[in-house]
Coordinates of N, CA and C in Angstrom, one line a residue:
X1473 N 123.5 123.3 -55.5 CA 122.1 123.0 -55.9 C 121.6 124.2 -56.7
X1474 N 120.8 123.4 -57.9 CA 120.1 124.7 -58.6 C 119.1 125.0 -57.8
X1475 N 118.2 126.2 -58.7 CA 117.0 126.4 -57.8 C 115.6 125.5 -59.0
X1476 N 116.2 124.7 -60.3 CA 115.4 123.8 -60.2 C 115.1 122.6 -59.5
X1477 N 117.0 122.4 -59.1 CA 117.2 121.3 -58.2 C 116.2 121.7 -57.1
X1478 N 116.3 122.7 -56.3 CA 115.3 122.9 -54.9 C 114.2 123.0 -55.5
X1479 N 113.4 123.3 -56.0 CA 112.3 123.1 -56.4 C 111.7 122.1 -56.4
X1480 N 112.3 121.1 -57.4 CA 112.2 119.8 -57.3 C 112.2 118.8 -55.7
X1481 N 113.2 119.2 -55.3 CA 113.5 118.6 -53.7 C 112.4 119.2 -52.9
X1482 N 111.6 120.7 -52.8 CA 110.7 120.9 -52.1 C 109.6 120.5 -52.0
X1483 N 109.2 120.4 -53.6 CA 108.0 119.6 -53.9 C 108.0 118.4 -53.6
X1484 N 108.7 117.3 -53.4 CA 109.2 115.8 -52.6 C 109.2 115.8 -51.0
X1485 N 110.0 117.0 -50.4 CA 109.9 116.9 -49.1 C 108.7 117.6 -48.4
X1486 N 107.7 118.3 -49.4 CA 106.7 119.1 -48.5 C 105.2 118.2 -49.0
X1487 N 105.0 117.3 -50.0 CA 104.2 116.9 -50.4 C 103.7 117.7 -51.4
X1488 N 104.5 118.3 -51.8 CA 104.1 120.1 -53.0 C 102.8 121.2 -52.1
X1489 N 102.9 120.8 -50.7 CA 102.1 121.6 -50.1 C 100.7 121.5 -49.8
X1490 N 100.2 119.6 -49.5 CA 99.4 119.1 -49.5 C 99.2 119.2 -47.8
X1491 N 100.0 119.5 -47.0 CA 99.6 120.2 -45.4 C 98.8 121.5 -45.6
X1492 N 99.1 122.6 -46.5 CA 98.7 123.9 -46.1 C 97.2 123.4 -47.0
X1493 N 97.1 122.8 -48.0 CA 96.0 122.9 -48.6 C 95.0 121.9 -47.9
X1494 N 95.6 121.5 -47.1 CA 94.3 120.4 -46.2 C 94.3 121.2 -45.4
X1495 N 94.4 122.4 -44.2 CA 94.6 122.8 -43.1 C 93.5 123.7 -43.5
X1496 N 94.0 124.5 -44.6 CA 93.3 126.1 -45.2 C 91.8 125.1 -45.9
X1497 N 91.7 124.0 -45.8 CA 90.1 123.7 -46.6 C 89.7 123.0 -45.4
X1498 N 90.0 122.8 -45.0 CA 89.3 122.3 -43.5 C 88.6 123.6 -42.5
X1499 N 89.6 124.5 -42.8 CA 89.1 125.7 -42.0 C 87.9 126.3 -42.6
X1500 N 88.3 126.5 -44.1 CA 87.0 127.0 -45.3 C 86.0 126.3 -44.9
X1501 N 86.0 125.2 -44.5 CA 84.6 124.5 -44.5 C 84.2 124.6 -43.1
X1502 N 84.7 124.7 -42.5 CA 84.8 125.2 -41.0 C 83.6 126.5 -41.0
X1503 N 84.7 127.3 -41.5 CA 83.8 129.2 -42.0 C 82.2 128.5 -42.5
X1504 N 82.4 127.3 -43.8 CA 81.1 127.6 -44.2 C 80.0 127.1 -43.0
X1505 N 80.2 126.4 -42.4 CA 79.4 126.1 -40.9 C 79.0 127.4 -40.2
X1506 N 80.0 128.0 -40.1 CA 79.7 129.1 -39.2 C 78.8 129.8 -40.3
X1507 N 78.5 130.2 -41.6 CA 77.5 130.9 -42.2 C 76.5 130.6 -42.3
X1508 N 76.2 129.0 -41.7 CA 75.4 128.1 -42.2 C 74.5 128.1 -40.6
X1509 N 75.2 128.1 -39.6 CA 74.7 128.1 -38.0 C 75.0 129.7 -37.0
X1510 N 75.7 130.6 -37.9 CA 76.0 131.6 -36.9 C 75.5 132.5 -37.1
X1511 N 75.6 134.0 -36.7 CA 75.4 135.3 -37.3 C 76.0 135.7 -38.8
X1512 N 75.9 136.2 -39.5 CA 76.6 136.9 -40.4 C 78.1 137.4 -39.6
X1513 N 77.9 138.2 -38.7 CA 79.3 139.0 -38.2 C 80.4 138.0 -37.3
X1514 N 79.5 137.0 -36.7 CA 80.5 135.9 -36.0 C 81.2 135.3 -37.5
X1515 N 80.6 134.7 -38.7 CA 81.0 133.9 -39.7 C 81.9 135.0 -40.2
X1516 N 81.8 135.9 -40.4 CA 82.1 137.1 -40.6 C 84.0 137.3 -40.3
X1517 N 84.1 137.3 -39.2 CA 85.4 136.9 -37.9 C 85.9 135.8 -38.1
X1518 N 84.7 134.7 -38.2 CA 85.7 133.3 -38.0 C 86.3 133.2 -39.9
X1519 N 85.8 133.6 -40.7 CA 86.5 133.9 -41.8 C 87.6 134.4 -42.4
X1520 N 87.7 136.1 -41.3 CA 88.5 136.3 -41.3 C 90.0 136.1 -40.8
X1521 N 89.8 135.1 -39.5 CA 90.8 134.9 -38.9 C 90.7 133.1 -38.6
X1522 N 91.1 132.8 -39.7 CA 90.7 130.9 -39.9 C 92.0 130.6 -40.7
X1523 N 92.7 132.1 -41.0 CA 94.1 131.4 -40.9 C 94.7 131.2 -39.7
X1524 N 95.1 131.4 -38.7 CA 95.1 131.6 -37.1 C 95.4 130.1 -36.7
X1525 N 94.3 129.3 -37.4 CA 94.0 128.0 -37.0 C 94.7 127.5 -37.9
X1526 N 94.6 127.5 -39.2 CA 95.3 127.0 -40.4 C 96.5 127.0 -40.4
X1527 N 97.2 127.7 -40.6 CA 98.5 128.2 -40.1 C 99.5 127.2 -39.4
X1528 N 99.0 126.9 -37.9 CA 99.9 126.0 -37.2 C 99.2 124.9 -37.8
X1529 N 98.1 124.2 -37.7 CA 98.1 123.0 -38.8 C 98.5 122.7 -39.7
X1530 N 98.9 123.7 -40.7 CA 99.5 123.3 -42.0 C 101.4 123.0 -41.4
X1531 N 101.3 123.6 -40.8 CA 102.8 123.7 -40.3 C 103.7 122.4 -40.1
X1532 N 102.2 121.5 -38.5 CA 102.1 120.4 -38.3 C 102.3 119.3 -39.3
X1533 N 100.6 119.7 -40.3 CA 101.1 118.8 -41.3 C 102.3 118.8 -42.3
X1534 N 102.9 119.8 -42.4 CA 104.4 119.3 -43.1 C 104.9 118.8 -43.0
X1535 N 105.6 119.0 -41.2 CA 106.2 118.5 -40.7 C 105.7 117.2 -40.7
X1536 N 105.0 116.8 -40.8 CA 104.6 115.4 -40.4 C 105.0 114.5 -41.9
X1537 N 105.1 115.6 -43.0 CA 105.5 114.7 -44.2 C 106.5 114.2 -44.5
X1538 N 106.4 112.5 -45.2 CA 107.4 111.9 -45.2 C 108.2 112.3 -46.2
X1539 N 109.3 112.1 -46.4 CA 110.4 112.5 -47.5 C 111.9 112.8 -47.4
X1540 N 112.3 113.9 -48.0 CA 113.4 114.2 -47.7 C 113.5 115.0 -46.9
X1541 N 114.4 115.5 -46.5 CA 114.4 116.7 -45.6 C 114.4 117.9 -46.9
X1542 N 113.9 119.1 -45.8 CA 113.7 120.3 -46.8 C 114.9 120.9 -47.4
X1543 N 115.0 121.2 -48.6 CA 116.4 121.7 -49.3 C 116.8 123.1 -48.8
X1544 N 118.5 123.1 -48.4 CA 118.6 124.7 -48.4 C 118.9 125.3 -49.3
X1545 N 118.6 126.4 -49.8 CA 119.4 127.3 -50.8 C 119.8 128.7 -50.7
X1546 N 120.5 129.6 -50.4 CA 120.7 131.0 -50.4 C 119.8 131.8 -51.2
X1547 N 118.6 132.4 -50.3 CA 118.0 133.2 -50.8 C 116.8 133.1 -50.7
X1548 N 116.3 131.5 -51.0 CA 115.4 130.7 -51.9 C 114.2 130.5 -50.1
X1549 N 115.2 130.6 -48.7 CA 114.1 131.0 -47.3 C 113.3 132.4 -47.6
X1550 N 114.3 133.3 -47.9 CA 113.9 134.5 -48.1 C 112.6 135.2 -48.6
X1551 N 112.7 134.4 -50.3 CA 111.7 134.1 -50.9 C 110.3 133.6 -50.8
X1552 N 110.2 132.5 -50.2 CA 109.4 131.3 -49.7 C 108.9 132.2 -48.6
X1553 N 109.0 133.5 -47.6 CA 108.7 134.1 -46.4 C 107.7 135.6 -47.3
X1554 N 108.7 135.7 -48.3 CA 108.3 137.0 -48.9 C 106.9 136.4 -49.6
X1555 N 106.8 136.0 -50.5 CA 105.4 134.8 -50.6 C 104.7 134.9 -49.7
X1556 N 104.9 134.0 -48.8 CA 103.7 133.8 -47.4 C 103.2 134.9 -46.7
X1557 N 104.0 136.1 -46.9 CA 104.1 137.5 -46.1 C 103.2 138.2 -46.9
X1558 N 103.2 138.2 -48.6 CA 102.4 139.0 -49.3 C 100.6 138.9 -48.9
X1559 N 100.3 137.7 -48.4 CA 98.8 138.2 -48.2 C 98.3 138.8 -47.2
X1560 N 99.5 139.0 -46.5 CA 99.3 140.4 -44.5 C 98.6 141.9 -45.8
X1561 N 99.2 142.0 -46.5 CA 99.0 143.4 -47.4 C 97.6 143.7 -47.7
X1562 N 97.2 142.3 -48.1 CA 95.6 142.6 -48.4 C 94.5 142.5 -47.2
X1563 N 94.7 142.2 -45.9 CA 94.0 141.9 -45.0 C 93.9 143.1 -44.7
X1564 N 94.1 144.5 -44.5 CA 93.4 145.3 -44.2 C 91.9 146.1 -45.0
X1565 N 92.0 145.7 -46.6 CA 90.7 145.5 -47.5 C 89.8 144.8 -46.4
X1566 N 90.1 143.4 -45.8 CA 88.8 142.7 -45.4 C 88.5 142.7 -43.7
X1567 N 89.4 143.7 -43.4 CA 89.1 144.2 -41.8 C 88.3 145.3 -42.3
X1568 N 88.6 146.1 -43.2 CA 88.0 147.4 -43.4 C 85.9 146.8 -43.8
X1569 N 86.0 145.6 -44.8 CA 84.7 145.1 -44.8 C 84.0 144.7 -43.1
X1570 N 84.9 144.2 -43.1 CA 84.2 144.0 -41.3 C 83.6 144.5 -40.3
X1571 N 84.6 145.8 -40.7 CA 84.6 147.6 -39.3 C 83.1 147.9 -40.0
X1572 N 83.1 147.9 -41.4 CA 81.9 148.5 -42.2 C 80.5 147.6 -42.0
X1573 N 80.9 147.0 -41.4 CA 79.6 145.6 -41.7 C 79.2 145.0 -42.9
X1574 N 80.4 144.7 -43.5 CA 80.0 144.6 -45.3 C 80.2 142.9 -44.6
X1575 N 79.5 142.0 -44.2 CA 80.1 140.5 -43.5 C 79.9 140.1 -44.6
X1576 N 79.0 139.7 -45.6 CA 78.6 138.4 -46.7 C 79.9 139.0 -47.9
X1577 N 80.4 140.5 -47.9 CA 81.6 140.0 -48.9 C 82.9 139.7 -47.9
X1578 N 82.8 139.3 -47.2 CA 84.4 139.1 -46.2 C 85.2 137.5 -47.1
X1579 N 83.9 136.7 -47.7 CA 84.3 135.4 -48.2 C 84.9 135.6 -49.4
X1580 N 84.4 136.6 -50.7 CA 84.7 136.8 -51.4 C 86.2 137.3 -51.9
X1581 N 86.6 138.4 -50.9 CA 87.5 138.9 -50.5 C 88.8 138.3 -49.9
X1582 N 88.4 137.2 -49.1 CA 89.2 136.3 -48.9 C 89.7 135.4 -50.1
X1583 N 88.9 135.0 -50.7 CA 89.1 134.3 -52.0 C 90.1 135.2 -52.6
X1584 N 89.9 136.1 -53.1 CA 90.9 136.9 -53.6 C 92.1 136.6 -52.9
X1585 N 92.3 137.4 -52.0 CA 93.6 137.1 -51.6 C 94.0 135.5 -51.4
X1586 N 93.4 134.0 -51.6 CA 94.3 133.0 -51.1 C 94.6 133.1 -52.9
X1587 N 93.5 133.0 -53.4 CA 93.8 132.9 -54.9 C 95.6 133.5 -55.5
X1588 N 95.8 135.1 -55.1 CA 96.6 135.2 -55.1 C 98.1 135.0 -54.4
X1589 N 97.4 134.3 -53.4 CA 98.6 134.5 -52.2 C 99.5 132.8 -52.9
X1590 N 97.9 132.2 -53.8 CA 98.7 130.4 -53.9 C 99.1 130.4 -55.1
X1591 N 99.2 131.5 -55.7 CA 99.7 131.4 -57.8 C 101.0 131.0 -57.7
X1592 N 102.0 132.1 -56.9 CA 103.3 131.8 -57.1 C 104.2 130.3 -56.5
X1593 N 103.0 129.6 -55.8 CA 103.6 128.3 -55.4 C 103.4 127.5 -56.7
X1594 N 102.8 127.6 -57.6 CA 103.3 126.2 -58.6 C 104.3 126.4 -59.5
X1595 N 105.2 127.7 -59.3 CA 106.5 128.0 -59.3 C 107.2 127.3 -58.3
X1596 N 107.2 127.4 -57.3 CA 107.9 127.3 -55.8 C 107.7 125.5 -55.8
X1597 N 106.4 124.9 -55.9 CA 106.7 123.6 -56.0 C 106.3 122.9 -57.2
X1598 N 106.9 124.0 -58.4 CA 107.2 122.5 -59.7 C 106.2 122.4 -60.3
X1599 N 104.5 122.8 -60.0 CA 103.3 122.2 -60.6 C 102.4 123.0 -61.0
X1600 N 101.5 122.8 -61.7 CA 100.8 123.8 -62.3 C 99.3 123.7 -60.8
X1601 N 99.5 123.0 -60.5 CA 98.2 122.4 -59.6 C 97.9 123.7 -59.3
X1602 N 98.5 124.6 -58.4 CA 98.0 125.9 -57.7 C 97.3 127.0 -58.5
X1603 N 97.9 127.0 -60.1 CA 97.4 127.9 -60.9 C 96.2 127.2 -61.1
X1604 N 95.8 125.7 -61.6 CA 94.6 125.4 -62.0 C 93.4 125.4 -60.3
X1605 N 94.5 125.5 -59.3 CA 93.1 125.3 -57.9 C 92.9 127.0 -57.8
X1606 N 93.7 128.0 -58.2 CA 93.4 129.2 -58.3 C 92.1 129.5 -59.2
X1607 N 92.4 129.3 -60.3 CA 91.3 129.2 -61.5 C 89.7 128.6 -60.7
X1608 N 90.0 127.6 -60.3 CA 88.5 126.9 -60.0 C 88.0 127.4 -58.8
X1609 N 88.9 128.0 -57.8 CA 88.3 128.8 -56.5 C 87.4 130.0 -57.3
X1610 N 88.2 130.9 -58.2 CA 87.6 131.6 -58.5 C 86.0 131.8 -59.2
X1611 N 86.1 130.6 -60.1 CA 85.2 130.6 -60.6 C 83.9 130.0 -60.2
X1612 N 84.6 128.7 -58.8 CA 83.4 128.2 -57.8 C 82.8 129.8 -57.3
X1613 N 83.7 130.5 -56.3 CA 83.1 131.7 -55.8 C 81.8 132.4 -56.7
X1614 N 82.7 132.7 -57.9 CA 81.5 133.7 -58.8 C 80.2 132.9 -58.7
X1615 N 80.1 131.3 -59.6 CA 79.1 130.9 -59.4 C 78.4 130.9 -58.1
X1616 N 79.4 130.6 -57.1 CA 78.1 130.8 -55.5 C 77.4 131.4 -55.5
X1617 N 78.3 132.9 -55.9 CA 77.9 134.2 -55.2 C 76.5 134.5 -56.4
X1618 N 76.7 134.1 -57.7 CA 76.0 135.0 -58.3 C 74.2 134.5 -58.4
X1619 N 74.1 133.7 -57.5 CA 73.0 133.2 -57.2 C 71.8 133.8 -56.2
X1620 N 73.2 134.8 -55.0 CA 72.2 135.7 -54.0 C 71.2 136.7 -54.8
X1621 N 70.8 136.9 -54.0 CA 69.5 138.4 -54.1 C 70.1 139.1 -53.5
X1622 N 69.2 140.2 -53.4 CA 70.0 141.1 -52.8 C 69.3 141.7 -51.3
X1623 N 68.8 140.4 -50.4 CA 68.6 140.4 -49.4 C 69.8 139.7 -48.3
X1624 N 69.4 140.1 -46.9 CA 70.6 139.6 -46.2 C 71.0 138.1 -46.1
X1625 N 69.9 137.2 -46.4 CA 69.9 135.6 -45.6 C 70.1 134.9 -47.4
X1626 N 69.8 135.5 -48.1 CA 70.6 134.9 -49.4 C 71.6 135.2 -49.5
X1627 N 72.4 136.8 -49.2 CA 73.8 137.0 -49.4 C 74.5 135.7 -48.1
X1628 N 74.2 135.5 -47.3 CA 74.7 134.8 -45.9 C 74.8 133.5 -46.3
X1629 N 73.9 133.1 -47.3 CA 73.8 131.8 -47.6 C 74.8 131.4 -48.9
X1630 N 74.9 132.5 -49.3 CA 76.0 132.7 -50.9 C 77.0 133.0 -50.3
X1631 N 77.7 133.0 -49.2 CA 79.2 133.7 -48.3 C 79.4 131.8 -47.8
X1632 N 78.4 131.2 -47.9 CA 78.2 129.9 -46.9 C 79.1 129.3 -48.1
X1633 N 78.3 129.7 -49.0 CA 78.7 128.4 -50.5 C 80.1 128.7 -50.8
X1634 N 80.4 130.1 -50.9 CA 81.5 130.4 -51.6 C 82.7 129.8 -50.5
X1635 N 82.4 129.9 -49.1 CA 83.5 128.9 -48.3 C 83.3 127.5 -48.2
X1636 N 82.3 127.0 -48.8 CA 82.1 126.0 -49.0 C 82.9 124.9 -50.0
X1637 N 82.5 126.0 -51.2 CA 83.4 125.4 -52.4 C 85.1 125.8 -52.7
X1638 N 85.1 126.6 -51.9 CA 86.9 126.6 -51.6 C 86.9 125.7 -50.7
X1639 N 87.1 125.6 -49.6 CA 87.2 124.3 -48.5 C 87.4 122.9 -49.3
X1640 N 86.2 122.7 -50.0 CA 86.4 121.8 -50.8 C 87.4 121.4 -52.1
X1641 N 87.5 122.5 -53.1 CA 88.7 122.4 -53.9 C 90.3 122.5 -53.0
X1642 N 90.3 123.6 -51.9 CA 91.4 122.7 -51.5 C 91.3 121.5 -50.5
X1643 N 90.6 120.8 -50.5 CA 90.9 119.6 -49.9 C 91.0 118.5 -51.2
X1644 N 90.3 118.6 -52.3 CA 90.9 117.8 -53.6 C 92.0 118.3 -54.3
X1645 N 92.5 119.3 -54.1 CA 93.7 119.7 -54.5 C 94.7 119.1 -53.4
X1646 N 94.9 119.1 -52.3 CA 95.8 118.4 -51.3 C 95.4 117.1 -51.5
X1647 N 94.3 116.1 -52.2 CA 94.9 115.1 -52.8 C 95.6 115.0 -53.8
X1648 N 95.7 115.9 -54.2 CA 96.6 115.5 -55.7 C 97.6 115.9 -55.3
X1649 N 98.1 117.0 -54.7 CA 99.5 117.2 -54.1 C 99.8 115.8 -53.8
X1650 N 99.5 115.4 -52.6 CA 99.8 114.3 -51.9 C 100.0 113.1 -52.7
X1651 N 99.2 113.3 -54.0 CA 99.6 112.0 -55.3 C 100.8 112.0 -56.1
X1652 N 101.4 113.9 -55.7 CA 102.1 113.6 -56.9 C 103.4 113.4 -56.7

């Protein structure tokens, strides 16, 4: 098997990764509740650790997809782990906002890293989708964000939107996975 062949076969047996993008925007929308009904420092937490949750759901939902079975290739686990593994690297930036009390940028921050954490999948599954749901996280975020003042309950309310409007784009991006 090439590694266009697996590529191809992953994108078919995983739904091109329409479990992890419904799991990770369910939870974003989750977070934006908590900014919306909690403290700043609780929303704060549950932001930061709402992969936790995501995580085994997206797992579930793979598994749950119909298709082929997942392709093997030498190397090509390795890769796929090294990927998933890269966003542990940045989570100490948004523990360090946390320890600091910086809570309304924890959303922001997070953005960053899924943005980057999801680029190299539309390599990995064949599509450009991830680059264009990267592009639009980013630019939903700015516009949220650039609406606060620079009091506490408009930054809280701009941390609300920015997991709001991620949550959302990946939940319409995991329909188009799922379409394609």
């Amino acid at each position: 098997m090439t590694i266009s062949e697996y590529v191809e076969v992953l994108g078919e047996a995983t739904g091109h990764g329409w479990g992890f993008l419904t799991a990770y925007g369910l939870t974003w929308l989750v977070c934006a509740v908590f900014w919306l009904r909690s403290s700043a420092r609780v929303a704060a937490y549950g932001t930061l650790f709402q992969g936790m949750v995501a995580l085994p759901l997206a797992l579930l939902l793979t598994e749950l997809t119909p298709g082929p079975p997942r392709p093997v290739l030498d190397g090509m686990q390795s890769l796929t782990i090294l990927l998933s593994s890269g966003q542990l690297l940045a989570l100490p930036v948004v523990i360090y906002l946390v320890v600091r009390q910086r809570y309304t940028a924890v959303p922001l921050a997070m953005v960053l890293v899924l943005v980057v954490h999801f680029a190299p999948y539309s390599w990995l599954y064949g599509t450009p989708l991830y680059l264009v749901m990267g592009a639009a996280v980013s630019l939903a975020a700015v516009a949220a964000s650039a609406s606060a003042r620079d009091d506490d309950a408009s930054a809280a309310t701009s941390a609300g939107r920015v997991c709001l409007t991620t949550g959302t784009i990946l939940l319409l991006c995991a329909a188009v996975a799922w379409l394609l």
